[in-house]
Tab-separated table of C-alpha atoms in Angstrom:
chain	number	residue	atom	x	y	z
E	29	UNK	CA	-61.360	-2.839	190.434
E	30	UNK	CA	-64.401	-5.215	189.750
E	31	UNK	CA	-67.050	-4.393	187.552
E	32	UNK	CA	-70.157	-1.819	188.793
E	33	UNK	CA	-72.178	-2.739	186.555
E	34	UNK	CA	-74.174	-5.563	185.805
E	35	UNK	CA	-77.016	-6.619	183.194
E	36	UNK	CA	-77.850	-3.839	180.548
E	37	UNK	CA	-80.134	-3.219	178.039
E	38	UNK	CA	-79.934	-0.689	175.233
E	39	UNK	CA	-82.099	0.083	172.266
E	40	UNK	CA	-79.925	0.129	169.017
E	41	UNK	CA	-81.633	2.576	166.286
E	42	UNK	CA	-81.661	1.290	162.340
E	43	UNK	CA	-83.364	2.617	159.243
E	44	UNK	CA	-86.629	1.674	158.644
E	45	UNK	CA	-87.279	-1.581	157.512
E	46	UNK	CA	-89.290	-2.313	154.233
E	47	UNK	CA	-90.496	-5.730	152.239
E	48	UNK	CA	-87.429	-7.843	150.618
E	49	UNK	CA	-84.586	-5.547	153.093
E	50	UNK	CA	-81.751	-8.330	154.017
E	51	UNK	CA	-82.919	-8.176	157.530
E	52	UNK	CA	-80.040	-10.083	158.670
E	53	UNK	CA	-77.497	-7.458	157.334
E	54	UNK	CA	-79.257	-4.649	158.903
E	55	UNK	CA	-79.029	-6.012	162.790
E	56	UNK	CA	-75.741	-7.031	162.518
E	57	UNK	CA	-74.582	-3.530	160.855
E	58	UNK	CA	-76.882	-1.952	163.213
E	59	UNK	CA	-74.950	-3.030	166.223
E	60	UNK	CA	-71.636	-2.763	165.500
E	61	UNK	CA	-72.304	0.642	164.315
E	62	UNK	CA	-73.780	1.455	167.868
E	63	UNK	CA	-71.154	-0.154	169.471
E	64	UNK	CA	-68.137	2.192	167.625
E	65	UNK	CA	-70.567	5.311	167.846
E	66	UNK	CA	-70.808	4.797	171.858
E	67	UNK	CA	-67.863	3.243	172.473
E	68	UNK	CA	-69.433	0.188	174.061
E	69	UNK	CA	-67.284	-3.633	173.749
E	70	UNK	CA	-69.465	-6.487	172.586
E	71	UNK	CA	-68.439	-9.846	174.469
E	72	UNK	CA	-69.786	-13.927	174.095
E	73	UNK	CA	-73.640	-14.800	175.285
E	74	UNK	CA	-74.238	-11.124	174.843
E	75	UNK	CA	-78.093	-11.340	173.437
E	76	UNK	CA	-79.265	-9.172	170.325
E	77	UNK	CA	-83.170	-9.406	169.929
E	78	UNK	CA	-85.290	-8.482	167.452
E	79	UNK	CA	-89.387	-7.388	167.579
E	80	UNK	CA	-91.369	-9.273	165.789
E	81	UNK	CA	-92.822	-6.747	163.840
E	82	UNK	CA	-89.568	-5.419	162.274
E	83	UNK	CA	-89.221	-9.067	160.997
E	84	UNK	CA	-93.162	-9.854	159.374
E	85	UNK	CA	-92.336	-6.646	157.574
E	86	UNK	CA	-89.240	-7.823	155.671
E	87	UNK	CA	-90.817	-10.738	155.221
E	88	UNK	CA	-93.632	-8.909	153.906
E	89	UNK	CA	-96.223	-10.912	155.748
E	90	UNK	CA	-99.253	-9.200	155.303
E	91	UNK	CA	-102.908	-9.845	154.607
E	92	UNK	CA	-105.735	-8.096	153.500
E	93	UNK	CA	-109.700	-7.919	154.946
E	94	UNK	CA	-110.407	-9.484	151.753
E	95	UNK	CA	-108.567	-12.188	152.220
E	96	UNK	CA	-109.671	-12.715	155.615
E	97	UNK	CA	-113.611	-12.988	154.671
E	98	UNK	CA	-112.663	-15.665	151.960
E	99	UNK	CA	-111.342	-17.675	154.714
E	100	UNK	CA	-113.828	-17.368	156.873
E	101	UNK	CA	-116.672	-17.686	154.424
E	102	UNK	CA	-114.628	-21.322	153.489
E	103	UNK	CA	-114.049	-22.470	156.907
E	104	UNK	CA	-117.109	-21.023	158.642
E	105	UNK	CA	-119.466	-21.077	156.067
E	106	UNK	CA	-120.630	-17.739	155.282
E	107	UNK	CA	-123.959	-17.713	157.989
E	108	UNK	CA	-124.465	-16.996	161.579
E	109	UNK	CA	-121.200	-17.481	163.573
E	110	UNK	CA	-120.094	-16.806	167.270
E	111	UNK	CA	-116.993	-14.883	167.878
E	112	UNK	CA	-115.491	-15.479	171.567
E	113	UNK	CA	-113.425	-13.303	173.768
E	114	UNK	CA	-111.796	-11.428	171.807
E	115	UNK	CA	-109.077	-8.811	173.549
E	116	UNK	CA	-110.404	-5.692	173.088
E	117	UNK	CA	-108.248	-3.585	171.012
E	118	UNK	CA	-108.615	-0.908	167.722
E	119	UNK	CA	-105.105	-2.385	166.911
E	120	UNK	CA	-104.716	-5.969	167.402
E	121	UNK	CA	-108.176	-7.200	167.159
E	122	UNK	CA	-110.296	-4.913	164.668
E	123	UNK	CA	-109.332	-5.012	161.749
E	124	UNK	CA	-109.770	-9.119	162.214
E	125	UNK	CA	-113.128	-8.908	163.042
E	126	UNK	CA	-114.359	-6.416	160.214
E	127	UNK	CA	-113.100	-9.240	158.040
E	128	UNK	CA	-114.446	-12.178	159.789
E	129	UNK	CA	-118.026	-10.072	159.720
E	130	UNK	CA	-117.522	-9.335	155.878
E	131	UNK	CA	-117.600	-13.190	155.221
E	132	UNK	CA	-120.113	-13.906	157.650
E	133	UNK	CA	-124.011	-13.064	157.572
E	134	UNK	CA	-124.890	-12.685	161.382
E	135	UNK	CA	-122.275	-12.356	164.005
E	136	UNK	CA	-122.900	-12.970	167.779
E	137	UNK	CA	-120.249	-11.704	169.673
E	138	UNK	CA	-119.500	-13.235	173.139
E	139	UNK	CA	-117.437	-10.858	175.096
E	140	UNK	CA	-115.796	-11.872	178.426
E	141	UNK	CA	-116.048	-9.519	181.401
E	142	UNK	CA	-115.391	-8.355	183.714
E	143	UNK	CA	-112.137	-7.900	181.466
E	144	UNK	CA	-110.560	-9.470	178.075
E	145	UNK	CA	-108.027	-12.065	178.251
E	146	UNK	CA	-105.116	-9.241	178.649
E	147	UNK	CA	-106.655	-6.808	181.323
E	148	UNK	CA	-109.028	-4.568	179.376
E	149	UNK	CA	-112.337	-3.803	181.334
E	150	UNK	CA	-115.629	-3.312	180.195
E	151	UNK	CA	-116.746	-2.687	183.854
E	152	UNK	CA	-115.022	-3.216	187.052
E	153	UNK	CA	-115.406	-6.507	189.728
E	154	UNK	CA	-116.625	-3.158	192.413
E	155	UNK	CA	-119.736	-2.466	189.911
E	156	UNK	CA	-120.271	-6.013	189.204
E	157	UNK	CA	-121.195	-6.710	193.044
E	158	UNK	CA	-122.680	-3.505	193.757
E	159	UNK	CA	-125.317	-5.290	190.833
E	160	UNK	CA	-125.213	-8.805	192.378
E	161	UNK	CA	-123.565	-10.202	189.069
E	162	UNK	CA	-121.717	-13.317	189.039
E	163	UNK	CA	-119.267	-13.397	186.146
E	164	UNK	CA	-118.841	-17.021	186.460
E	165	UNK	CA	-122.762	-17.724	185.529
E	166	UNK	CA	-124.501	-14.503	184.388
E	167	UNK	CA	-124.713	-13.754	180.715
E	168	UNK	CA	-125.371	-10.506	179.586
E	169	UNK	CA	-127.542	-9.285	176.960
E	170	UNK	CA	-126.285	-5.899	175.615
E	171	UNK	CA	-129.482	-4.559	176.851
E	172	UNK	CA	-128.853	-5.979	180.152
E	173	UNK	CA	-125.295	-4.264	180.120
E	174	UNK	CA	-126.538	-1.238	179.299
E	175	UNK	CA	-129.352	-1.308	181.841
E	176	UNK	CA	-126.880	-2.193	184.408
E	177	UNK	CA	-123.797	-0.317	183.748
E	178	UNK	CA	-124.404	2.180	180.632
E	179	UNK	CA	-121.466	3.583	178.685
E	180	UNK	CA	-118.081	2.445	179.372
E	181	UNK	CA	-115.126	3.918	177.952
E	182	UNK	CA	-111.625	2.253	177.932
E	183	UNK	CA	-109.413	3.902	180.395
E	184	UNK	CA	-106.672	4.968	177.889
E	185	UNK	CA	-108.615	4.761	174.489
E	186	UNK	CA	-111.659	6.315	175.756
E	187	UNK	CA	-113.313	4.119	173.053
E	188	UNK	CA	-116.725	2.467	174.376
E	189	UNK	CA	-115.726	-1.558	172.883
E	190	UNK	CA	-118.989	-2.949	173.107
E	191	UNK	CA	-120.537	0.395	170.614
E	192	UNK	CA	-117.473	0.128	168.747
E	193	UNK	CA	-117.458	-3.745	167.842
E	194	UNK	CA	-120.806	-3.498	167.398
E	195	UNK	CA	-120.738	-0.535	164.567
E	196	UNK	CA	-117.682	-2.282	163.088
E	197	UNK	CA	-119.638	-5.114	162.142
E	198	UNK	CA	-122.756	-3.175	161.244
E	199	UNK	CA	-120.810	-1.240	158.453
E	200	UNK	CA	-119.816	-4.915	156.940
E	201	UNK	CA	-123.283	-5.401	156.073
E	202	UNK	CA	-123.177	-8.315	158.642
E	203	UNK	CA	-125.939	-8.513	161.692
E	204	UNK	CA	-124.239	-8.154	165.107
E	205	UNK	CA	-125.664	-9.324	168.363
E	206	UNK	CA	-123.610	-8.879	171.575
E	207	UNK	CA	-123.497	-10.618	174.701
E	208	UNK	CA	-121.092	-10.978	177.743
E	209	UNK	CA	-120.360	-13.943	178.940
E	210	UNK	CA	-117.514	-16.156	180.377
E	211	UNK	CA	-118.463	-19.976	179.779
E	212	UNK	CA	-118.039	-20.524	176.369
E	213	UNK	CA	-121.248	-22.894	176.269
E	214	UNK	CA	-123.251	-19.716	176.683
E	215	UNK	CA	-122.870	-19.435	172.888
E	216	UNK	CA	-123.863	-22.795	171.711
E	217	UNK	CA	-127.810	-21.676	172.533
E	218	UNK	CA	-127.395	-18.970	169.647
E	219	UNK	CA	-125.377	-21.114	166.993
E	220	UNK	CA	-122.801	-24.092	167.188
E	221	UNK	CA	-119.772	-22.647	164.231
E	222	UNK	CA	-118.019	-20.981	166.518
E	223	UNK	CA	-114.878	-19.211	166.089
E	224	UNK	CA	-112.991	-18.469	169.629
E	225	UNK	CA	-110.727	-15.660	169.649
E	226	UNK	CA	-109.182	-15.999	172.783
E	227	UNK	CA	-104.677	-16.239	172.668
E	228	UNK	CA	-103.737	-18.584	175.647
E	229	UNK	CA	-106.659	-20.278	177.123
E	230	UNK	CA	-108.066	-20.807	173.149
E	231	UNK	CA	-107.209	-24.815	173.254
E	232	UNK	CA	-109.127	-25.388	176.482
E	233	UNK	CA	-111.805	-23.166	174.790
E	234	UNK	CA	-111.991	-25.470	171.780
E	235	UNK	CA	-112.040	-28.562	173.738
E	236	UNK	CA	-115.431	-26.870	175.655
E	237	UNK	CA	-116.961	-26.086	172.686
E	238	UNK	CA	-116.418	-29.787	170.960
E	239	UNK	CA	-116.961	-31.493	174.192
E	240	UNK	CA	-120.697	-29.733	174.440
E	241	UNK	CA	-122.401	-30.200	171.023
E	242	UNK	CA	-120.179	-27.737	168.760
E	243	UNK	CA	-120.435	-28.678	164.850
E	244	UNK	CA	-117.832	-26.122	163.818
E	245	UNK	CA	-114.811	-24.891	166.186
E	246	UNK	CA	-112.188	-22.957	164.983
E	247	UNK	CA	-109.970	-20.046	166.654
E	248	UNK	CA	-108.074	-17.426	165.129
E	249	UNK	CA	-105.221	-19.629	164.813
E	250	UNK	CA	-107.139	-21.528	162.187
E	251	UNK	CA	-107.592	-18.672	160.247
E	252	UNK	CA	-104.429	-17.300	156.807
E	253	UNK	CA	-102.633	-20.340	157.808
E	254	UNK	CA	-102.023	-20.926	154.459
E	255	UNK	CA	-102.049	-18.034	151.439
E	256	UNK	CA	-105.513	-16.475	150.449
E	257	UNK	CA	-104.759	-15.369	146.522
E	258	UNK	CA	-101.476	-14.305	147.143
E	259	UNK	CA	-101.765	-12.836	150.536
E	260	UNK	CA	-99.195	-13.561	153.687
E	261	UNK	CA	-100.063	-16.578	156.265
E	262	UNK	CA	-98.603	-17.979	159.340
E	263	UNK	CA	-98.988	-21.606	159.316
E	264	UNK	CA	-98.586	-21.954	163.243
E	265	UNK	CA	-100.786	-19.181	164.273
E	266	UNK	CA	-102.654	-18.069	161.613
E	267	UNK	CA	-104.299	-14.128	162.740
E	268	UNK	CA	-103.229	-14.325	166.312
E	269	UNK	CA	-100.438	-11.719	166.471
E	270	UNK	CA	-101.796	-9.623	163.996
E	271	UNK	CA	-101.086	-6.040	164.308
E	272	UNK	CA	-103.217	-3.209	162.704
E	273	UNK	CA	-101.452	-2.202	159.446
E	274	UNK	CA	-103.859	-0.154	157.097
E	275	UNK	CA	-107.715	0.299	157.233
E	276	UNK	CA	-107.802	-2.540	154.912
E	277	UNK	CA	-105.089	-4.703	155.889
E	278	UNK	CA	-102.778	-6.669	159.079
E	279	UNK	CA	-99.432	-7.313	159.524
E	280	UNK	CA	-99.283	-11.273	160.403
E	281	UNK	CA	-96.885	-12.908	163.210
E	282	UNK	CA	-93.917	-13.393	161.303
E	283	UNK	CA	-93.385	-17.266	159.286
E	284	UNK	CA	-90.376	-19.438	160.685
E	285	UNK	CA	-87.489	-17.632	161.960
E	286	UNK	CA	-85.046	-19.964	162.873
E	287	UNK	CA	-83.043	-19.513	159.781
E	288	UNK	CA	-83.049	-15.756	160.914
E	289	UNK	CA	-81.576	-15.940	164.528
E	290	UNK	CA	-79.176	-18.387	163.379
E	291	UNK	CA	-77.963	-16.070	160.539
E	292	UNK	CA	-77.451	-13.412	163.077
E	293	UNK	CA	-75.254	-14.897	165.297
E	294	UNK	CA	-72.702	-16.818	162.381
E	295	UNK	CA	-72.570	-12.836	161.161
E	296	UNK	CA	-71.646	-11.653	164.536
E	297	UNK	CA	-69.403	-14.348	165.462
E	298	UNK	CA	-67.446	-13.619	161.940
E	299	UNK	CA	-67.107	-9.842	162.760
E	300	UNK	CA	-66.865	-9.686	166.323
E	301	UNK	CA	-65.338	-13.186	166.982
E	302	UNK	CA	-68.057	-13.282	169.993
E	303	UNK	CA	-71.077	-15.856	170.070
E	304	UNK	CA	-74.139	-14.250	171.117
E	305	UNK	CA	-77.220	-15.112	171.522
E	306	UNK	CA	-80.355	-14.246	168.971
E	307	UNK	CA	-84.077	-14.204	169.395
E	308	UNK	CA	-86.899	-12.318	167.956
E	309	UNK	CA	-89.346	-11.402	170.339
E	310	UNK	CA	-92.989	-10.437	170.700
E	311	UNK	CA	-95.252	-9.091	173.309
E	312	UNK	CA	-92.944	-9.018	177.001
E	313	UNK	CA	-95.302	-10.089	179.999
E	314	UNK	CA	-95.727	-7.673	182.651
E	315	UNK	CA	-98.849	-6.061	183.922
E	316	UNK	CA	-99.962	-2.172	184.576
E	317	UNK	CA	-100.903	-1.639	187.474
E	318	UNK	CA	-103.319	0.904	187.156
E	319	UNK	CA	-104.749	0.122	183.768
E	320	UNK	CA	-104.749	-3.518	184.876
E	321	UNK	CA	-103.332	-4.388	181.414
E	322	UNK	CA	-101.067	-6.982	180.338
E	323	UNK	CA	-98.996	-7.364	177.658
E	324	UNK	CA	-99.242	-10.664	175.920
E	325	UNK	CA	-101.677	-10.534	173.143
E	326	UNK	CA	-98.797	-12.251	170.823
E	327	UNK	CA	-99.432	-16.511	171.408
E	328	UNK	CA	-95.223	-16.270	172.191
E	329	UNK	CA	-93.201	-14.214	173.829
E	330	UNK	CA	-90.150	-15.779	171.736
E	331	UNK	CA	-90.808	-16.110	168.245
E	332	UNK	CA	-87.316	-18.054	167.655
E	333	UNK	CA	-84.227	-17.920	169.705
E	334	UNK	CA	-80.465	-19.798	169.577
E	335	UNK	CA	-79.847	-22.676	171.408
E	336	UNK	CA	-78.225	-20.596	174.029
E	337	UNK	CA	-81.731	-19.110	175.646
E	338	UNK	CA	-82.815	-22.284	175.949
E	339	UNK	CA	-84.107	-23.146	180.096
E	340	UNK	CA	-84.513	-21.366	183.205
E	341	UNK	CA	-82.381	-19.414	185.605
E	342	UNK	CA	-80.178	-21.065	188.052
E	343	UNK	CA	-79.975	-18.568	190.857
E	344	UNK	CA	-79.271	-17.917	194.358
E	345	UNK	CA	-80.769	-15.278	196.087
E	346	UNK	CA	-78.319	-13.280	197.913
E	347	UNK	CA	-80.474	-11.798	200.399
E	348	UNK	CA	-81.810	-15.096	201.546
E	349	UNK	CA	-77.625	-16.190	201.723
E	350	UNK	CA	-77.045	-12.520	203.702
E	351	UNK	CA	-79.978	-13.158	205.822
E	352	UNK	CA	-79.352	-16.926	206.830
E	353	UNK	CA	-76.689	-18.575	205.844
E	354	UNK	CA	-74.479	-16.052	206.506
E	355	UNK	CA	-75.893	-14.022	208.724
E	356	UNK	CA	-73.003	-13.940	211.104
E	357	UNK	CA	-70.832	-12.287	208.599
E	358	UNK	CA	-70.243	-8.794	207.319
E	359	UNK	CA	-67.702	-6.623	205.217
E	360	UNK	CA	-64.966	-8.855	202.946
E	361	UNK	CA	-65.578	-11.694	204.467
E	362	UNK	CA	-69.694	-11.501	203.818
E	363	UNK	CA	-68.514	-10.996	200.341
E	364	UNK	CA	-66.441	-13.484	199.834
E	365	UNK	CA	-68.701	-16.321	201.238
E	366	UNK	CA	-71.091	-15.294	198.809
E	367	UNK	CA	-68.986	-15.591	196.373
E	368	UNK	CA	-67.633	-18.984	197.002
E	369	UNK	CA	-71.025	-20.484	197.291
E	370	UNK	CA	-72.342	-19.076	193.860
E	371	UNK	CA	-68.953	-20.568	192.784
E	372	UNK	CA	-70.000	-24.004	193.616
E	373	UNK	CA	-73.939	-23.801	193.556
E	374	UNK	CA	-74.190	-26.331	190.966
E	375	UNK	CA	-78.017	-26.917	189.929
E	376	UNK	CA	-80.170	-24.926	192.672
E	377	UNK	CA	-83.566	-25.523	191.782
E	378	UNK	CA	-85.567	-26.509	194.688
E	379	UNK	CA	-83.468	-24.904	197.475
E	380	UNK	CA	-84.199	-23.239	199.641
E	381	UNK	CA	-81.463	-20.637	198.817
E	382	UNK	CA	-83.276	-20.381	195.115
E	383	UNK	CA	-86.502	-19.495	196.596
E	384	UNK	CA	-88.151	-16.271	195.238
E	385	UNK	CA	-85.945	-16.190	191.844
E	386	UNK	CA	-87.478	-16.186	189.000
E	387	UNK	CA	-88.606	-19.505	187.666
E	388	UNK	CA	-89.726	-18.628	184.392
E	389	UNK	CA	-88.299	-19.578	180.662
E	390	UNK	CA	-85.044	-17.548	179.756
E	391	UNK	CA	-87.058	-16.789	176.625
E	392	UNK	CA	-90.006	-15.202	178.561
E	393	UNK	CA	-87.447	-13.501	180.847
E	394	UNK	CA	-85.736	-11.568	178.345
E	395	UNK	CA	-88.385	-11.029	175.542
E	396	UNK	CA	-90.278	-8.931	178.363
E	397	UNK	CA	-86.989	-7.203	179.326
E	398	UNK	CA	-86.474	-6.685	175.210
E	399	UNK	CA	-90.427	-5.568	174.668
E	400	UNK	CA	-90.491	-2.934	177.858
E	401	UNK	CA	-86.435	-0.974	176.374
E	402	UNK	CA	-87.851	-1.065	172.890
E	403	UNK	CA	-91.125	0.548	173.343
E	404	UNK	CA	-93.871	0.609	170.546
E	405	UNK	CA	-93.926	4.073	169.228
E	406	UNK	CA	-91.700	6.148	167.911
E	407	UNK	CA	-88.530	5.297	169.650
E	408	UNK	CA	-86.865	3.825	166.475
E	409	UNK	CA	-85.060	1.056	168.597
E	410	UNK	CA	-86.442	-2.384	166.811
E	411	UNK	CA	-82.985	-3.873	167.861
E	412	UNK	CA	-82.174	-4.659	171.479
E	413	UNK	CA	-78.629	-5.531	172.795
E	414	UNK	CA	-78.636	-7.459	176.127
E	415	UNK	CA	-75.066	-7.419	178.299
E	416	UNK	CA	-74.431	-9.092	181.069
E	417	UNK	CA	-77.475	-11.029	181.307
E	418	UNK	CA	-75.972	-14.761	182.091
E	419	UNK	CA	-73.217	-12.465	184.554
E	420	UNK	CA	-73.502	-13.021	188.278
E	421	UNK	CA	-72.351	-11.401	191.650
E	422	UNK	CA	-68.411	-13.187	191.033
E	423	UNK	CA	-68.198	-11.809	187.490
């Protein structure tokens, strides 16, 4: 009989992982102990990912607030600075700026709207024309906000962002002044050291700023790229992919990992005999679609992966093949044309047999897949194990 089932993806359980655990150990005794427990076979280019998170914790990559306002007060220089689009979040972005406003006298903070970069709203595009504001040119005051649209609470958090930044940097002992705009000029009329906050659209962003008259650009990549008396770093992206740890301190996007995946898989190869594939992955890309929230506030979706992930999907899509190319056919012999062509489809990019796959990075593919089993709460399933995933229609 052939096989009824194709790609899977389970969440594997393991104990909790501290600073210093052998990391690599864990995930490899993690799933094979799944696999006896639920009587599951493991098999070559199955994938075992890992969240980030699980990973900057063994490594013990954290930072204090402290150790942010040093940095700042070296980089930026200690006086007025303007902090752009930010994402608006108690978790990811918070704790960041109470330390960038504890090294810092004055802060202005330029706030994009309608929405942050991942899907967050401080008012909505329907309330925006009903007050004849253009996003694209109009800068906001806080006043003017306020005037126009009063208190706004996030959807989920019920937390009003603009009162709650604003406090936040108040309590530092640091000046705040809050505006909303969208070109990032807007802020070189209040001070040119700028520090953009912004994930994927922050290189363009520091191009603007240099381009126009900026004296000081940095972005929160800049920032713990190297230690800060003693504390964890992340040489390629600094504070983005921060996470929330304490009141007083972040948990940093995990340093290199290559030496990680590829420890995985020589374990499981020696145990299993299989050769799967490894990555560790951070925030999946997919979109609510009633919040109107993205994922993506990590700068990569795959913080290090084997060899094997590397590319795109070569695909056919059998409906298009049903409805065209075979349309005359039905039954067995439907099935077994199918078949014969994904046999022989060779490289398919282009066709039009391939149109409305997926043409996105393996990487990006399955690290969304891998972020949406897992969860982020209290699921206890830091481990994912991917079957079938490289398995087609003949298989």
């Amino acid at each position: 009989m052939s096989r009824k089932v194709g790609t899977t993806s389970r969440g594997i359980r393991c104990p909790i992982i501290r600073q210093g655990d052998d990391l690599a150990s864990i995930v490899v005794s993690s799933v094979l102990d799944a696999a006896q427990s639920e009587g599951f076979s493991l098999h070559d280019r199955d994938i075992v990912a890992v969240t980030e998170s699980v990973v900057a914790r063994a490594q013990g990559n954290y930072a204090s607030v402290d150790a942010i306002a040093t940095d700042v007060k070296q980089k930026l220089g200690g006086g007025t600075v303007g902090v752009l689009f930010p994402i608006l979040s108690r978790n990811r972005f918070a704790i960041c700026l109470r330390g960038i406003a504890r090294g810092c006298k004055k802060i202005v903070l330029m706030l994009s709207y309608p929405s942050d970069e991942v899907g967050n709203e401080l008012v909505s595009l329907d309330r925006l024309d009903e007050a004849g504001i253009n996003p694209y040119s109009d800068v906001l005051t806080e006043e003017k906000y306020r005037e126009l649209f009063g208190e706004n609470l996030h959807p989920f958090t019920l937390v009003d962002y603009v009162k709650y930044y604003g406090d936040l940097i108040r309590e530092e002992g640091c000046e705040p002044e809050i505006i909303l705009a969208n070109n990032p000029r807007a802020i070189l009329n209040y001070t040119k050291t700028v520090l953009t906050c912004d994930i994927h659209s922050r290189e363009r962003t520091k191009r603007i700023l240099r381009q126009s008259g900026a004296e000081v650009v940095l972005g929160l990549d800049d920032l713990l790229t190297q230690s800060i008396d003693g504390s964890g770093y992340n040489r390629r992206f600094g504070l983005l992919g921060s996470n929330k740890s304490t009141e007083n301190t972040v948990k940093l996007f995990p340093e290199e990992c290559d030496d990680l995946v590829a420890d995985i898989q020589n374990r499981l190869l020696e145990a299993t005999g299989c050769l799967m594939e490894v990555m560790v992955y951070g925030d999946g890309a997919f979109k609510d679609p009633v919040g109107k929230i993205w994922e993506l506030a990590d700068p990569s979706i795959s913080v290090a992966h084997t060899p094997g992930l590397e590319g795109t999907p070569n695909e056919l899509k059998l409906k298009y093949l049903a409805d065209n190319d075979f349309a005359n056919l039905s039954g067995q012999a439907l099935k077994e044309a199918i078949e014969q062509r994904i046999r022989s489809k060779g490289n398919v990019a282009g066709t039009m047999a391939s149109q409305g796959t997926t043409p996105r990075r393996l990487t990006d593919l399955i690290g969304s897949l891998c972020d949406l089993t897992s969860g982020s709460g209290d699921k206890g399933t830091p481990i994912i194990l991917v079957q079938g995933y490289f398995d087609n229609y003949t298989m």
